[in-house]
Coordinates of C-alpha atoms and ligand atoms in Angstrom, one line a residue:
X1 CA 86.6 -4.9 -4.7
X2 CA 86.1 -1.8 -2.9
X3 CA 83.2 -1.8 -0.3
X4 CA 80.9 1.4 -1.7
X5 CA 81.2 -1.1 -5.7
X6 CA 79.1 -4.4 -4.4
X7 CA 75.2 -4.8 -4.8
X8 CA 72.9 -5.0 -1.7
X9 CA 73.1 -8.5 -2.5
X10 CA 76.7 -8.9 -2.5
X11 CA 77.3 -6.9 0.1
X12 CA 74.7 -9.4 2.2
X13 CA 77.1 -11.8 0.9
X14 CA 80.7 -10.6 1.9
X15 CA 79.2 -9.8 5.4
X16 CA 77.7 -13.4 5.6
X17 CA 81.7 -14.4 4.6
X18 CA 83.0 -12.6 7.2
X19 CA 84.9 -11.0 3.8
X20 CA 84.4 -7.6 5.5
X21 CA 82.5 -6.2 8.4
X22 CA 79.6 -3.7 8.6
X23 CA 81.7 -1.4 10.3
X24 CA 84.0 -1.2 7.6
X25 CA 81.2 -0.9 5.2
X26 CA 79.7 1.7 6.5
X27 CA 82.4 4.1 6.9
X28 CA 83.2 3.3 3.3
X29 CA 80.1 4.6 2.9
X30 CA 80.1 7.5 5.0
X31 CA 83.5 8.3 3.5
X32 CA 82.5 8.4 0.1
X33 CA 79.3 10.9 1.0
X34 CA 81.9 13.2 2.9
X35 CA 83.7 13.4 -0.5
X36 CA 80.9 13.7 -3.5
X37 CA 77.5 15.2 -1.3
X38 CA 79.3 18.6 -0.9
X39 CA 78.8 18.8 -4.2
X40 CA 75.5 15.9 -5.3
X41 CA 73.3 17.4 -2.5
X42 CA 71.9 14.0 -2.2
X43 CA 71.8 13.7 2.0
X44 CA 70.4 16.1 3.9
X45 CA 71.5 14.4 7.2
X46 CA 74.4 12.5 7.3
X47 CA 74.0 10.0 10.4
X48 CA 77.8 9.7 10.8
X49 CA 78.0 8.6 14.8
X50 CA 74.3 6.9 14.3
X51 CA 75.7 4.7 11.8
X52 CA 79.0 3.6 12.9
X53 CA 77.3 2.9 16.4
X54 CA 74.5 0.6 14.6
X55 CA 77.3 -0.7 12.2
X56 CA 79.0 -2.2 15.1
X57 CA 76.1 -3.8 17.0
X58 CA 75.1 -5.3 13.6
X59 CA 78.7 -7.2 13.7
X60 CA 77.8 -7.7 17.4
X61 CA 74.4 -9.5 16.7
X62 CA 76.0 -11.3 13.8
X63 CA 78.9 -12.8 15.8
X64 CA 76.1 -14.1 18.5
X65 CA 74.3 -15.7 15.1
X66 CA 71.4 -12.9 15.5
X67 CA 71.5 -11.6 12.4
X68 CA 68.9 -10.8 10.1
X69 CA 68.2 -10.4 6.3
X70 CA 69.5 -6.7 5.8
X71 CA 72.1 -7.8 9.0
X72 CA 74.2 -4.4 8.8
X73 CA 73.7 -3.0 5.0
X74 CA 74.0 0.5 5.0
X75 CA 70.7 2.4 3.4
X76 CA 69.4 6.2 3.0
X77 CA 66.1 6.9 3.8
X78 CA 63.9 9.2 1.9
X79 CA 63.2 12.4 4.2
X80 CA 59.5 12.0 4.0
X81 CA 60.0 8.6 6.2
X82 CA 59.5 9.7 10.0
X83 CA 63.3 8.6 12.1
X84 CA 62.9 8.9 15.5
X85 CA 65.1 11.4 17.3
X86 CA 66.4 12.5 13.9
X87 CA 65.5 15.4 11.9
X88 CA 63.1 14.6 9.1
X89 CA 62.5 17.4 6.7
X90 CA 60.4 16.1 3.9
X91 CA 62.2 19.0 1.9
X92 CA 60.4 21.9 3.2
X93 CA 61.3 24.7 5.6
X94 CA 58.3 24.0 7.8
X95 CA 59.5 21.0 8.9
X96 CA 63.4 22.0 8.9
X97 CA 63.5 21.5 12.6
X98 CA 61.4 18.8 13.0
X99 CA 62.5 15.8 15.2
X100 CA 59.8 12.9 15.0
X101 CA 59.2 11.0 18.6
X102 CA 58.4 7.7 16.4
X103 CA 59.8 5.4 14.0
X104 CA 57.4 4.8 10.1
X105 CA 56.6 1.5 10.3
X106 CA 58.8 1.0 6.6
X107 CA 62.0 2.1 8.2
X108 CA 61.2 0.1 12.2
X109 CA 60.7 -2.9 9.2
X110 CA 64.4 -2.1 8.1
X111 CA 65.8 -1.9 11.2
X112 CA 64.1 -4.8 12.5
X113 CA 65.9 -6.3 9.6
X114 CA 69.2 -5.0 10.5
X115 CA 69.3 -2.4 8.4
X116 CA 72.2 0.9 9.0
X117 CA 70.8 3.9 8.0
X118 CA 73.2 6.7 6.9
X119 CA 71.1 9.8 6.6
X120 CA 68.0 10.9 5.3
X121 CA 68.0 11.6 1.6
X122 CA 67.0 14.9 0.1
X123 CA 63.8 15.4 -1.8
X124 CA 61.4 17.8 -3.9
X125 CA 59.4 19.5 -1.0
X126 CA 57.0 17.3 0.4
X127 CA 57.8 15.0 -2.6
X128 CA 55.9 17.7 -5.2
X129 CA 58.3 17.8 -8.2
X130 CA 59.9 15.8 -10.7
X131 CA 63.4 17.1 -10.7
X132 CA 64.4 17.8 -7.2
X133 CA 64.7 20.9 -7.8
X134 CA 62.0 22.0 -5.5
X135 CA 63.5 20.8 -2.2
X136 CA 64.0 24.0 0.1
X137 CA 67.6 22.6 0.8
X138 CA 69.0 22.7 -2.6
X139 CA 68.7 20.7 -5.6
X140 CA 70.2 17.4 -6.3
X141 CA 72.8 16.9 -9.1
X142 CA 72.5 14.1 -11.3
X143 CA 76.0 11.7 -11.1
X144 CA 75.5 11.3 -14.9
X145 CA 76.4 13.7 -17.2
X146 CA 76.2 14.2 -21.1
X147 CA 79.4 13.0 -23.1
X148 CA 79.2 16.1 -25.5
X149 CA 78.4 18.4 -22.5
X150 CA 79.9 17.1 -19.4
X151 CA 79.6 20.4 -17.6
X152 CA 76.1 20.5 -18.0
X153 CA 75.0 19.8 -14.0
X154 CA 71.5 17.6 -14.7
X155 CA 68.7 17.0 -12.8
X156 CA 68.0 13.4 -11.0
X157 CA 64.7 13.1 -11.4
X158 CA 62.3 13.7 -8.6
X159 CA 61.0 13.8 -6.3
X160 CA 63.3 10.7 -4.7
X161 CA 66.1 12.6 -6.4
X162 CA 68.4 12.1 -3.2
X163 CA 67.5 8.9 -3.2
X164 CA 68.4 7.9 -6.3
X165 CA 71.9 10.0 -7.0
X166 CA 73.0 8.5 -3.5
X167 CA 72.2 4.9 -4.8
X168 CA 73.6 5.6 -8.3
X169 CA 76.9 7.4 -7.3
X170 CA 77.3 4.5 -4.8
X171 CA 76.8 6.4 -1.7
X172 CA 74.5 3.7 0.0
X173 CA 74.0 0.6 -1.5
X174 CA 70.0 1.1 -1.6
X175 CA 67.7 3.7 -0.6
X176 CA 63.8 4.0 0.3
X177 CA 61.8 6.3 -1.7
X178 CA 58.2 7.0 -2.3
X179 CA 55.7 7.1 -5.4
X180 CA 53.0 9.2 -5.5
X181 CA 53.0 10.0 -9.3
X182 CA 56.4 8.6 -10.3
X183 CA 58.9 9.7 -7.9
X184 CA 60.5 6.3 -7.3
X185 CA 60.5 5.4 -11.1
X186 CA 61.4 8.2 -12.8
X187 CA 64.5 9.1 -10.6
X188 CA 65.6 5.5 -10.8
X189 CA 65.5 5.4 -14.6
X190 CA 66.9 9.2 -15.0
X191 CA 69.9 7.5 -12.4
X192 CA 70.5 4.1 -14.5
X193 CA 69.3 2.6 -11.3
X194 CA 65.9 0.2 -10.1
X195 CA 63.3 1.4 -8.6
X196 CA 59.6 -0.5 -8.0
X197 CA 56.5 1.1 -6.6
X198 CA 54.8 -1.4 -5.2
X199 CA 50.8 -2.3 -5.4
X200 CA 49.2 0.6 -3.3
X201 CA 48.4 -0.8 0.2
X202 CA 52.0 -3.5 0.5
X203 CA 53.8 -1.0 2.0
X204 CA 52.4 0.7 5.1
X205 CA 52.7 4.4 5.2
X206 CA 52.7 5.3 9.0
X207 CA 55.2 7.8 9.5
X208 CA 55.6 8.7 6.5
X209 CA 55.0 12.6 5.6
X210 CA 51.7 12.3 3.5
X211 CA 51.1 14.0 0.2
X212 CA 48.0 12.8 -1.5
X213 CA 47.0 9.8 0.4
X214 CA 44.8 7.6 -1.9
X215 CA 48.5 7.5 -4.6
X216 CA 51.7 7.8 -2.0
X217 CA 53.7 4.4 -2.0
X218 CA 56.7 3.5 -0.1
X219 CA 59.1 1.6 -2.3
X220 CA 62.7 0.8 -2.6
X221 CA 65.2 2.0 -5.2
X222 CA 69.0 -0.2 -5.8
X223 CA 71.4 -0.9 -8.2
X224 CA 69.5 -3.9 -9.2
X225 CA 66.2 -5.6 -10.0
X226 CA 67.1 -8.0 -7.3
X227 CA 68.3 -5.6 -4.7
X228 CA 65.0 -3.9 -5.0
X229 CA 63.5 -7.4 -4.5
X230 CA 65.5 -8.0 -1.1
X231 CA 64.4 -5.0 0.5
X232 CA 60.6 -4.3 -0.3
X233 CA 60.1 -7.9 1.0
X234 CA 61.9 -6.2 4.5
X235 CA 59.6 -3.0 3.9
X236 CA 56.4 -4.5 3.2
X237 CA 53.7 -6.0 5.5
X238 CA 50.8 -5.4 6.8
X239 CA 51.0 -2.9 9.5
X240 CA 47.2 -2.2 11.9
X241 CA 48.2 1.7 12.3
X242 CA 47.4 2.4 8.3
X243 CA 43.8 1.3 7.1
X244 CA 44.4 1.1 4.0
X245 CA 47.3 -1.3 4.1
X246 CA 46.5 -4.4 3.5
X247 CA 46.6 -8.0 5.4
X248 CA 48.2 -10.3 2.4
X249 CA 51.1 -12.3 2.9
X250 CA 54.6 -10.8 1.8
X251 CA 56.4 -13.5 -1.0
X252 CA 60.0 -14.3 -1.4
X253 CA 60.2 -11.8 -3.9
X254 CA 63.8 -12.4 -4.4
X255 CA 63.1 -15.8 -5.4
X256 CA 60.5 -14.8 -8.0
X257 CA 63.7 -12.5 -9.7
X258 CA 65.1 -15.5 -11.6
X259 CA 61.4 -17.2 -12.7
X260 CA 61.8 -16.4 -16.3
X261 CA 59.7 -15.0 -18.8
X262 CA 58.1 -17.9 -20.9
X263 CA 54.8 -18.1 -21.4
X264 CA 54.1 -15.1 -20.0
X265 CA 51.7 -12.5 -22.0
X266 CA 53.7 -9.0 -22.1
X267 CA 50.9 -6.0 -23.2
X268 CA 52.1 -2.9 -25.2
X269 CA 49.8 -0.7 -24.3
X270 CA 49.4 1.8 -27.9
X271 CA 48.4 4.5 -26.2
X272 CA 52.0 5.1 -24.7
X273 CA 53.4 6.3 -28.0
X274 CA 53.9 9.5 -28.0
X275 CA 53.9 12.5 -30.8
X276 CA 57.6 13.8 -30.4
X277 CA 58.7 11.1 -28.5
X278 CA 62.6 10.8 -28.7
X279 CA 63.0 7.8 -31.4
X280 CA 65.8 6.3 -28.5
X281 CA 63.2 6.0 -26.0
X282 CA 60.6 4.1 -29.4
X283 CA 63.6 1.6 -30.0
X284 CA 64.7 1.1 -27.0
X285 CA 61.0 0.0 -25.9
X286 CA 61.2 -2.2 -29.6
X287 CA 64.6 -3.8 -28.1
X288 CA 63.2 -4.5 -24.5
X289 CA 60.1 -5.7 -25.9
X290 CA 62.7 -8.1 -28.5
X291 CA 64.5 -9.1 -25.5
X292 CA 61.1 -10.6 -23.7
X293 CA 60.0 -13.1 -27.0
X294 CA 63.8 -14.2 -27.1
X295 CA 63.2 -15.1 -23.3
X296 CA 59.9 -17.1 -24.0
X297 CA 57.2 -14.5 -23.6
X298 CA 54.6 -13.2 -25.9
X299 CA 53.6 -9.5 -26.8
X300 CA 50.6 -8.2 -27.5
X301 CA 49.3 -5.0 -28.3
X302 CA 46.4 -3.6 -25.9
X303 CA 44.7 -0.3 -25.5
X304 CA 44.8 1.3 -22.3
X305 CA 41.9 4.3 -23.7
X306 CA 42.1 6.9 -20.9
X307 CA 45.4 7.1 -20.7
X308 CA 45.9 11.0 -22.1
X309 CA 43.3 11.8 -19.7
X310 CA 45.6 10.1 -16.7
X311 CA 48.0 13.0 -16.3
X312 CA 44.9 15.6 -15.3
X313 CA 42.7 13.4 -13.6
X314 CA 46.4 12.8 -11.3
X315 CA 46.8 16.7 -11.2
X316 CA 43.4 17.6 -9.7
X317 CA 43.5 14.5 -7.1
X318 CA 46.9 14.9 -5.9
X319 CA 46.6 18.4 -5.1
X320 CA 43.0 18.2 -4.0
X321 CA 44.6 15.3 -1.5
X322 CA 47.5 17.8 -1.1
X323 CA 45.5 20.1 0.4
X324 CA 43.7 18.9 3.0
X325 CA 47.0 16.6 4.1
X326 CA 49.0 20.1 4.6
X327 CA 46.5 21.8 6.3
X328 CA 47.9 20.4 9.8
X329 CA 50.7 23.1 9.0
X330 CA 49.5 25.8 10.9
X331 CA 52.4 26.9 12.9
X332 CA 50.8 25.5 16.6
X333 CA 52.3 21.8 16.5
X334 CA 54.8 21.1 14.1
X335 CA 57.7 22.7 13.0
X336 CA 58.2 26.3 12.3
X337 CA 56.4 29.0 13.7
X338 CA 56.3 32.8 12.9
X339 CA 54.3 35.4 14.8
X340 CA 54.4 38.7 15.0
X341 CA 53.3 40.2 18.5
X342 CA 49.6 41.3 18.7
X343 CA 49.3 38.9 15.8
X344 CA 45.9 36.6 16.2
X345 CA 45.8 33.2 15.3
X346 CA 44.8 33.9 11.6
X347 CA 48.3 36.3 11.5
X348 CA 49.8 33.1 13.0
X349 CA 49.0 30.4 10.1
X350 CA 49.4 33.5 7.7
X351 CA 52.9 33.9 8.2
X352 CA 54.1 30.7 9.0
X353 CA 52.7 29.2 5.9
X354 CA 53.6 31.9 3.8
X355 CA 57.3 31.8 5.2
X356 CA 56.9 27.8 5.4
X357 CA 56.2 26.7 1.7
X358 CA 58.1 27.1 -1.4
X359 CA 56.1 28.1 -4.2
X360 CA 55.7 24.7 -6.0
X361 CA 54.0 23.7 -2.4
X362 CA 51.6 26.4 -2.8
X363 CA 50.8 26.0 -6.1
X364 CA 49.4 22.8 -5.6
X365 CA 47.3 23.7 -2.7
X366 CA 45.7 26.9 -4.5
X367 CA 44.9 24.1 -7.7
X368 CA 43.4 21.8 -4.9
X369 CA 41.6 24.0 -2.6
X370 CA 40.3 25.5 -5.8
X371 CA 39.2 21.7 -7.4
X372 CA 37.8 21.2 -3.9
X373 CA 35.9 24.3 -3.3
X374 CA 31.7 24.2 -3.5
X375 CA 31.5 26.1 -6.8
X376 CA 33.9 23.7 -8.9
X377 CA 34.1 20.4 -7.1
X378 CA 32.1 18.7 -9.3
X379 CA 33.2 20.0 -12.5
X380 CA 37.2 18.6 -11.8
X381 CA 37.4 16.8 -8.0
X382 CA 34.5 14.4 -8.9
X383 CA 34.5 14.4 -12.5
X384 CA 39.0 13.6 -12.0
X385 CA 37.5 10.7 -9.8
X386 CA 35.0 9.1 -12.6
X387 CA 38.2 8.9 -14.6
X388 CA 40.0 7.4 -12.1
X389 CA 37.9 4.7 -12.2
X390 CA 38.2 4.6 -16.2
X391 CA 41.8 4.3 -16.3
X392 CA 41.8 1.5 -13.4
X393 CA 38.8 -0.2 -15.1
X394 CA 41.5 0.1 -18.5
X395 CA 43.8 -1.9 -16.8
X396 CA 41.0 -4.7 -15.4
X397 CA 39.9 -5.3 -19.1
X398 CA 43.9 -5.7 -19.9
X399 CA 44.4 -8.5 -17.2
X400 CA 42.3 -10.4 -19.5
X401 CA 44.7 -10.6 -22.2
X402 CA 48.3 -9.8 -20.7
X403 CA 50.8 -10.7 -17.3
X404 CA 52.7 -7.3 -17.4
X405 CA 52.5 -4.5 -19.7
X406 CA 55.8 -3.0 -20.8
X407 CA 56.4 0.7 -21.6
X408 CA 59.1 3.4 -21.7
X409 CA 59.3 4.6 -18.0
X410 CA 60.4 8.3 -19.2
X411 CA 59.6 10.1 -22.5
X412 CA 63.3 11.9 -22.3
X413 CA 66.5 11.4 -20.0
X414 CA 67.6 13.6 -17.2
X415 CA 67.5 17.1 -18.5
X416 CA 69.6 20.0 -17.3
X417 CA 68.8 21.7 -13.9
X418 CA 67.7 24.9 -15.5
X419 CA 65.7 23.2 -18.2
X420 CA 61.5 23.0 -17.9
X421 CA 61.5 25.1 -14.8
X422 CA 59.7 28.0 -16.4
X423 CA 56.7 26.0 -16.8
X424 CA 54.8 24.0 -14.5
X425 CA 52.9 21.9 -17.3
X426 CA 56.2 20.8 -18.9
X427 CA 57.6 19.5 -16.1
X428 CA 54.0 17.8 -15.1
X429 CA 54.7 15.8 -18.4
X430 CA 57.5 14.0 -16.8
X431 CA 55.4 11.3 -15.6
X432 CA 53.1 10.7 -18.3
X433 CA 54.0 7.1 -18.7
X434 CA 53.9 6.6 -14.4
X435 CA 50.7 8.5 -13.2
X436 CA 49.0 5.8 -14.3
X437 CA 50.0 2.9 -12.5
X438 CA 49.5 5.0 -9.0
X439 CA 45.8 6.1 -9.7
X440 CA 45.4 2.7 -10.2
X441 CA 47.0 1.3 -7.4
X442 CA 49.4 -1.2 -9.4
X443 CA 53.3 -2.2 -8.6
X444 CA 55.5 -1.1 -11.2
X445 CA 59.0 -0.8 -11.5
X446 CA 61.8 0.6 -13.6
X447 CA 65.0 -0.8 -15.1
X448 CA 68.0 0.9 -16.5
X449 CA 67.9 -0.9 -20.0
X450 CA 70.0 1.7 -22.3
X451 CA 71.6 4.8 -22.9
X452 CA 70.8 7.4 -25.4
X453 CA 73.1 9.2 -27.6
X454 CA 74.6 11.3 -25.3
X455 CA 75.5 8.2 -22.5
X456 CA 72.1 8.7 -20.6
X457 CA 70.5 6.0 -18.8
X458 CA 67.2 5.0 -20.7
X459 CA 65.0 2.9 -18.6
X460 CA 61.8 0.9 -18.9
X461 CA 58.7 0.7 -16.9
X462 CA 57.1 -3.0 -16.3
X463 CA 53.2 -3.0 -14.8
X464 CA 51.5 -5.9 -13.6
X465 CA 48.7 -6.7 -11.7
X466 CA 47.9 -5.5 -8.1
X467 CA 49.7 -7.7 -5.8
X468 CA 51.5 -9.4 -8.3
X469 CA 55.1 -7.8 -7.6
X470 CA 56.4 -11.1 -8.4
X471 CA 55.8 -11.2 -12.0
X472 CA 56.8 -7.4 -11.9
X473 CA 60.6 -8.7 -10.7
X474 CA 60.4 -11.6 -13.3
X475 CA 59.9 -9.4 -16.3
X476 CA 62.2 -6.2 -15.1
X477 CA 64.9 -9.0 -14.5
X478 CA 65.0 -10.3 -17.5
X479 CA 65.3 -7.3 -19.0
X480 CA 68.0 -6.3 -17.3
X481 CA 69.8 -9.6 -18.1
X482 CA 69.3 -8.9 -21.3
X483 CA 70.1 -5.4 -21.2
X484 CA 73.6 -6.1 -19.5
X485 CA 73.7 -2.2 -18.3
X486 CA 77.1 -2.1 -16.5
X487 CA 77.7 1.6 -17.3
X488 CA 78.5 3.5 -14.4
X489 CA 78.3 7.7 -13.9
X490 CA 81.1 9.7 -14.0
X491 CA 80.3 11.6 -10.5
X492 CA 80.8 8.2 -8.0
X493 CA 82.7 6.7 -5.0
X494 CA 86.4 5.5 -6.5
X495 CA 88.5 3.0 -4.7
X496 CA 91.2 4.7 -2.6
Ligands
LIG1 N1 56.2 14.4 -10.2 C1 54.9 14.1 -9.6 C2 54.5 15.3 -8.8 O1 55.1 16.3 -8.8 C3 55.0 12.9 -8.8 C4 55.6 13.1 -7.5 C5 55.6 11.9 -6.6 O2 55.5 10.8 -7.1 N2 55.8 12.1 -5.3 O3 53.4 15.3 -8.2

């Protein structure tokens, strides 16, 4: 088997087997990214020497019998996580230059772990988008492409888009990623890949570049269920440097994979069926939920009511969030500067934020400044936050009667990099069915469990209750038993 085709979990196992050596798996790795990212976009920063340097003192710790549960896997990391000494962008040209002095606590737990990291994963700027199309370094292409229209370059979901083309067109065996809206799920499902989001406050998000603080999640995205399982249980914990992280023990969530589904209460929440939504995504949701009674469980129907108000209630509090994080751009302490001389220090944050943010970047902070400002904040800042508490209360009533509730993760597949960009309200709607789950704090995750007519990866979305990731991983691995989804994209690393 060549090196770039095992899962995390394989991959753990060969090295355990002395079968091959992180060394070896590495530069498989980095060999397969010099050949597709000219052309996939999906790393920013390829850690070549980096990697080969901690691919060999992984082998080193593991012949001394150090080594530890990631012991020398190699991984991209999301350009929003902070990497000491190496350039983290979080997609934007204000931070293009930007060296952290310090390590985010998610990727310190990685490498604590033995983690390899190979570069740093590109993005939508400052994870803002839903097609990685807004990254100031180039878009991401989608490895998949449509079998009546192979030439058609797609998108890869965003805004982990790098993330999730790296992982999908086997240029890392996993990836980190983040979720403020969807970004982890909906790349992973437009990818044929996993990706969970896990309850707000598991993850710690120190050093992480923040977009709207009270939704953004750290999470991992793999080829399977169960690789996603192995490496949040390395990311997660509590961590004293983010208050709003929280002190609860971290389970084998590995274990909790191959628990089964019986007896479990699976909700189908009627409120996620959508006027004009693709019949594929209906039947596919039909099969999934088909697959789940063969397994043991039950379904039942529940209403989640403020659900069509979840998508603007998320659109005035992430860019009301949004704007008060990016304030600290201002040209004086991080990243780019541009000054003219004689300029003051208003001509100073003029300029470089004008030359700094892409236009998606600034829409967001005109929407929040504007939701924040004295005249309207109560009409949409406050009124978005009453809601907020609506749709979380939704799901508290719903614990009463279900374990998980099971939904598309998607309403379409990947769509082509020119499609929906005219129109910021259409591409808003590509995270109808995800919003949710992050202005209420809950883990979800989503599984590649089709493909529609034109060989796109379908996936669904599994929710469950905060802190309960482990029934998340029971119900998303059973449906990808049952699913079986072995197909692979056309655009990936191919044996020598
Ligand atoms: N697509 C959503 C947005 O643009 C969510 C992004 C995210 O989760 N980071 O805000």
């Amino acid at each position: 088997m060549h090196p770039t085709d095992f899962t995390l979990r394989g991959a753990r196992d060969a090295l355990a087997e002395g079968i091959l050596s992180s060394e070896e798996l590495t530069r498989a790795h980095l060999d397969a990214i010099a050949a597709l990212n000219p052309r996939l976009n999906a790393y920013l920063t390829v850690m070549e020497d980096g990697a080969i340097a901690a691919a060999r003192a992984s082998d080193e710790r593991r012949r001394q019998g150090l080594a530890g549960p990631l012991e020398g896997l190699p991984l991209a990391i999301k350009d929003l996580f902070c990497t000491a000494g190496t350039r983290t962008t979080a997609g934007s040209r204000i931070l293009g230059n930007f060296v952290p002095p310090y390590e985010s606590t998610v990727t310190a737990n990685l490498l604590r772990d033995g983690a390899v990291f190979l570069g740093k994963a590109n993005l939508d700027e400052f994870a803002m988008g839903s097609s990685n199309t807004t990254s100031a370094f180039g878009p991401v292409e989608n490895p998949w492409s449509r079998a009546n229209d192979p030439d058609a370059r797609l998108v890869p979901g965003g805004s982990s888009g790098g993330s999730a083309a790296a992982v999908a067109a086997r240029l890392a065996l996993g990836a980190t990623a983040t979720d403020t809206g969807g970004s982890i799920r909906q790349p992973a499902a437009f990818c044929g890949i996993a990706g969970i989001k896990p309850t707000y406050g598991r993850c710690s998000r120190f050093g992480i570049v923040a977009f709207a603080s009270s939704l953004d999640q750290a999470g991992p995205v793999a080829r399977t269920v169960e690789d996603c399982a192995i490496l949040l249980r390395s990311m997660a914990g509590f961590d004293p440097r983010d208050s709003t992280c929280a002190d609860v023990p971290v389970p084998d969530f590995q274990a909790a994979c191959a628990r089964g589904v019986k007896g479990l209460r699976i909700g189908v929440p009627k409120e996620y069926r959508l006027d004009g939504m693709p019949d594929e995504i209906e039947a596919l949701w039909q099969q999934g939920l088909d697959w789940l009674r063969a397994g043991g469980a039950e379904t039942v129907e529940i209403s989640l009511p403020h659900t069509k108000y979840a998508l603007p209630t998320y659109y005035i509090v992430a860019p009301a969030e949004a704007s008060s994080n990016l304030a600290r751009y201002d040209g004086v302490r991080f990243g780019l500067r541009v000054s003219e001389p004689g300029g003051d220090l208003r001509d100073l944050y003029d300029r470089t934020r004008a030359a700094g943010f892409g236009a998606e970047v600034k829409r967001r902070i005109m929407i929040g400044t504007y939701v924040l400002s004295a005249g309207y904040y109560d009409a949409y800042y406050l009124k978005a936050q009453k809601v907020r508490a609506l749709i979380r209360r939704d799901f508290e009533e719903a614990w009463g009667k279900v374990d998980a509730i099971v939904t598309p993760a998607t309403p379409s597949a990947a769509f082509g990099m020119d499609e929906r960009q005219d129109d910021p309200v259409t591409m808003y709607l590509n995270d109808v069915f995800t919003v949710t789950a992050n202005l209420a704090g809950l883990p979800g995750i989503a599984v590649p469990a089709g493909l529609d007519r034109q060989g796109l990866p379908l996936g669904l979305q599994v929710i469950g209750r905060a802190f309960d990731e482990e029934t998340v991983f029971a119900v998303g691995n059973a449906i990808e038993d049952a699913a079986g989804f072995t197909a692979l994209p056309g655009l990936r690393a191919r044996p020598a």
